[in-house]
Amino acid sequence: MANVLHRTADPVIYLTSVDPSNHPVIDWIRNPNISAVDGLPTKYWKRPLGDPVLPMTQPERDAVDAQLVVDQIEARRDEASNTPDRADGDGVRVRALIELFNKRDNYLVNRISELQTTLTAMKNTSGGADNIRNAIPTGWLATNTRTKAAAVQDYKDDIQSGNQDI
């Protein structure tokens, strides 16, 4: 059995106690000297030209850590935005919540629309009650309901925008 280090892989691949016949010398360094990086996670190893393995400087380590954070955030966004399409329990729960909130939102939009219609009718028939009529607005906010597909897309867009990052 031997320890092997891949000659060109980035990030560094270091395997211990492997069968050397499965790792050709053209691609792998057998039993490399890793004393300079002993005890350091392989994510902080670097291989400049040639075969030595060296530890990264602190700024290089910081850059690796920063990239890992970015990668984790992107992975969480991808997972979260794909959740409604998943068939497992999480997907079912998210779809149910979207449906529930979309129904509530559409109900509220419809109630607002009914209220606006009622108030407009009241304003048009209130006769001499100018003070009441003048208190009722003449313009209204848009009251559009949305489909479940639009609610799901809004969910995905919100996740991908980074608004929900922790």
CSV table of C-alpha atoms in Angstrom, one decimal:
chain,number,residue,atom,x,y,z
A,1,MET,CA,0.0,0.0,0.0
A,2,ALA,CA,1.1,3.5,-0.7
A,3,ASN,CA,0.1,7.1,-0.3
A,4,VAL,CA,-0.4,9.0,-3.6
A,5,LEU,CA,-0.7,12.6,-4.7
A,6,HIS,CA,-2.3,13.5,-8.0
A,7,ARG,CA,0.2,15.5,-10.1
A,8,THR,CA,-2.2,18.0,-11.7
A,9,ALA,CA,-5.5,18.0,-9.8
A,10,ASP,CA,-6.8,21.3,-8.5
A,11,PRO,CA,-7.8,21.1,-5.7
A,12,VAL,CA,-5.1,18.7,-4.5
A,13,ILE,CA,-6.0,15.0,-4.3
A,14,TYR,CA,-4.1,13.0,-1.7
A,15,LEU,CA,-5.0,9.4,-1.0
A,16,THR,CA,-3.6,7.2,1.7
A,17,SER,CA,-3.1,3.4,1.8
A,18,VAL,CA,-4.0,2.7,-1.8
A,19,ASP,CA,-2.9,0.1,-4.3
A,20,PRO,CA,-0.2,1.8,-6.3
A,21,SER,CA,-0.9,-0.3,-9.4
A,22,ASN,CA,-4.2,1.6,-9.6
A,23,HIS,CA,-2.5,4.9,-9.7
A,24,PRO,CA,0.0,5.2,-12.6
A,25,VAL,CA,3.2,7.2,-11.9
A,26,ILE,CA,2.5,9.5,-14.9
A,27,ASP,CA,-0.5,10.9,-13.0
A,28,TRP,CA,0.4,10.2,-9.4
A,29,ILE,CA,3.3,10.8,-7.1
A,30,ARG,CA,3.9,7.8,-4.9
A,31,ASN,CA,4.7,8.4,-1.2
A,32,PRO,CA,5.2,12.1,-1.6
A,33,ASN,CA,6.9,14.2,1.1
A,34,ILE,CA,4.1,16.1,2.7
A,35,SER,CA,6.0,17.2,5.8
A,36,ALA,CA,5.4,20.9,4.9
A,37,VAL,CA,1.7,20.5,5.1
A,38,ASP,CA,1.3,17.7,7.7
A,39,GLY,CA,-1.8,18.3,9.7
A,40,LEU,CA,-3.1,21.0,7.4
A,41,PRO,CA,-6.4,20.2,5.5
A,42,THR,CA,-5.8,19.5,1.8
A,43,LYS,CA,-7.9,22.4,0.8
A,44,TYR,CA,-5.0,24.6,2.0
A,45,TRP,CA,-2.3,22.7,0.1
A,46,LYS,CA,-0.9,24.0,-3.2
A,47,ARG,CA,1.4,22.6,-5.8
A,48,PRO,CA,3.5,25.0,-7.7
A,49,LEU,CA,5.4,23.8,-10.7
A,50,GLY,CA,7.1,20.5,-9.9
A,51,ASP,CA,6.3,18.0,-7.3
A,52,PRO,CA,6.6,19.7,-3.8
A,53,VAL,CA,3.5,20.3,-1.8
A,54,LEU,CA,3.4,23.6,0.1
A,55,PRO,CA,1.0,25.2,2.5
A,56,MET,CA,-1.0,28.2,1.2
A,57,THR,CA,-0.3,31.6,2.6
A,58,GLN,CA,-3.0,33.1,4.9
A,59,PRO,CA,-4.4,35.4,2.1
A,60,GLU,CA,-4.7,32.3,-0.1
A,61,ARG,CA,-6.5,30.4,2.7
A,62,ASP,CA,-8.8,33.3,3.2
A,63,ALA,CA,-9.6,33.3,-0.6
A,64,VAL,CA,-10.3,29.5,-0.4
A,65,ASP,CA,-12.6,30.0,2.6
A,66,ALA,CA,-14.4,32.9,0.9
A,67,GLN,CA,-15.0,30.9,-2.2
A,68,LEU,CA,-16.4,28.0,-0.1
A,69,VAL,CA,-18.9,30.4,1.4
A,70,VAL,CA,-20.0,31.6,-2.0
A,71,ASP,CA,-20.3,28.0,-3.2
A,72,GLN,CA,-22.4,27.1,-0.2
A,73,ILE,CA,-24.7,30.0,-0.7
A,74,GLU,CA,-25.2,29.2,-4.4
A,75,ALA,CA,-25.8,25.5,-3.5
A,76,ARG,CA,-28.5,26.5,-1.0
A,77,ARG,CA,-30.1,28.8,-3.5
A,78,ASP,CA,-30.2,26.1,-6.1
A,79,GLU,CA,-31.6,23.6,-3.6
A,80,ALA,CA,-34.2,26.0,-2.3
A,81,SER,CA,-35.3,27.2,-5.7
A,82,ASN,CA,-35.7,23.6,-7.0
A,83,THR,CA,-37.6,22.5,-3.8
A,84,PRO,CA,-41.1,23.1,-5.3
A,85,ASP,CA,-40.3,20.6,-8.1
A,86,ARG,CA,-39.0,17.9,-5.8
A,87,ALA,CA,-41.2,14.9,-5.1
A,88,ASP,CA,-40.1,14.4,-1.5
A,89,GLY,CA,-41.8,15.7,1.6
A,90,ASP,CA,-40.0,19.1,1.5
A,91,GLY,CA,-41.2,19.7,-2.0
A,92,VAL,CA,-44.8,18.8,-1.0
A,93,ARG,CA,-44.6,21.1,2.0
A,94,VAL,CA,-43.3,24.1,0.0
A,95,ARG,CA,-45.8,23.6,-2.7
A,96,ALA,CA,-48.6,23.5,-0.1
A,97,LEU,CA,-47.3,26.7,1.5
A,98,ILE,CA,-47.1,28.4,-1.8
A,99,GLU,CA,-50.7,27.3,-2.6
A,100,LEU,CA,-51.9,28.4,0.8
A,101,PHE,CA,-50.3,31.8,0.6
A,102,ASN,CA,-51.3,32.3,-3.0
A,103,LYS,CA,-55.0,31.5,-2.1
A,104,ARG,CA,-54.8,34.0,0.8
A,105,ASP,CA,-53.3,36.7,-1.4
A,106,ASN,CA,-55.8,36.1,-4.2
A,107,TYR,CA,-58.6,36.2,-1.6
A,108,LEU,CA,-57.4,39.5,-0.3
A,109,VAL,CA,-57.0,40.9,-3.7
A,110,ASN,CA,-60.5,39.9,-4.6
A,111,ARG,CA,-61.9,41.4,-1.4
A,112,ILE,CA,-60.0,44.7,-2.0
A,113,SER,CA,-61.5,44.7,-5.6
A,114,GLU,CA,-65.0,44.2,-4.2
A,115,LEU,CA,-64.4,47.0,-1.6
A,116,GLN,CA,-63.2,49.4,-4.3
A,117,THR,CA,-66.3,48.6,-6.4
A,118,THR,CA,-68.6,49.2,-3.5
A,119,LEU,CA,-66.9,52.5,-2.5
A,120,THR,CA,-67.0,53.7,-6.1
A,121,ALA,CA,-70.7,52.9,-6.3
A,122,MET,CA,-71.2,54.7,-2.9
A,123,LYS,CA,-69.4,57.7,-4.2
A,124,ASN,CA,-71.4,57.9,-7.3
A,125,THR,CA,-74.8,57.6,-5.5
A,126,SER,CA,-74.2,59.5,-2.2
A,127,GLY,CA,-76.1,62.5,-3.4
A,128,GLY,CA,-75.4,65.6,-1.3
A,129,ALA,CA,-73.0,64.0,1.1
A,130,ASP,CA,-70.0,65.7,-0.5
A,131,ASN,CA,-67.7,65.3,2.5
A,132,ILE,CA,-68.2,61.5,2.4
A,133,ARG,CA,-67.9,61.4,-1.4
A,134,ASN,CA,-64.7,63.5,-1.4
A,135,ALA,CA,-63.1,61.3,1.3
A,136,ILE,CA,-63.3,58.2,-1.0
A,137,PRO,CA,-60.2,57.9,-3.3
A,138,THR,CA,-60.6,58.3,-7.0
A,139,GLY,CA,-57.8,55.9,-7.9
A,140,TRP,CA,-56.9,52.4,-6.7
A,141,LEU,CA,-53.9,50.2,-6.6
A,142,ALA,CA,-53.8,47.4,-9.1
A,143,THR,CA,-55.6,44.3,-8.0
A,144,ASN,CA,-54.4,41.4,-10.0
A,145,THR,CA,-54.5,37.8,-8.8
A,146,ARG,CA,-51.7,35.4,-9.8
A,147,THR,CA,-51.6,31.8,-10.7
A,148,LYS,CA,-49.8,29.1,-8.7
A,149,ALA,CA,-47.2,28.9,-11.4
A,150,ALA,CA,-46.5,32.7,-11.0
A,151,ALA,CA,-46.3,32.2,-7.2
A,152,VAL,CA,-43.7,29.4,-7.7
A,153,GLN,CA,-41.7,31.5,-10.1
A,154,ASP,CA,-41.8,34.5,-7.7
A,155,TYR,CA,-40.5,32.1,-5.0
A,156,LYS,CA,-37.6,30.9,-7.2
A,157,ASP,CA,-36.8,34.4,-8.3
A,158,ASP,CA,-36.7,35.6,-4.7
A,159,ILE,CA,-34.3,32.8,-3.7
A,160,GLN,CA,-32.0,33.3,-6.7
A,161,SER,CA,-31.8,37.1,-6.1
A,162,GLY,CA,-30.2,36.4,-2.7
A,163,ASN,CA,-32.9,38.1,-0.7
A,164,GLN,CA,-33.2,35.0,1.5
A,165,ASP,CA,-29.5,34.3,2.1
A,166,ILE,CA,-28.7,33.7,5.7
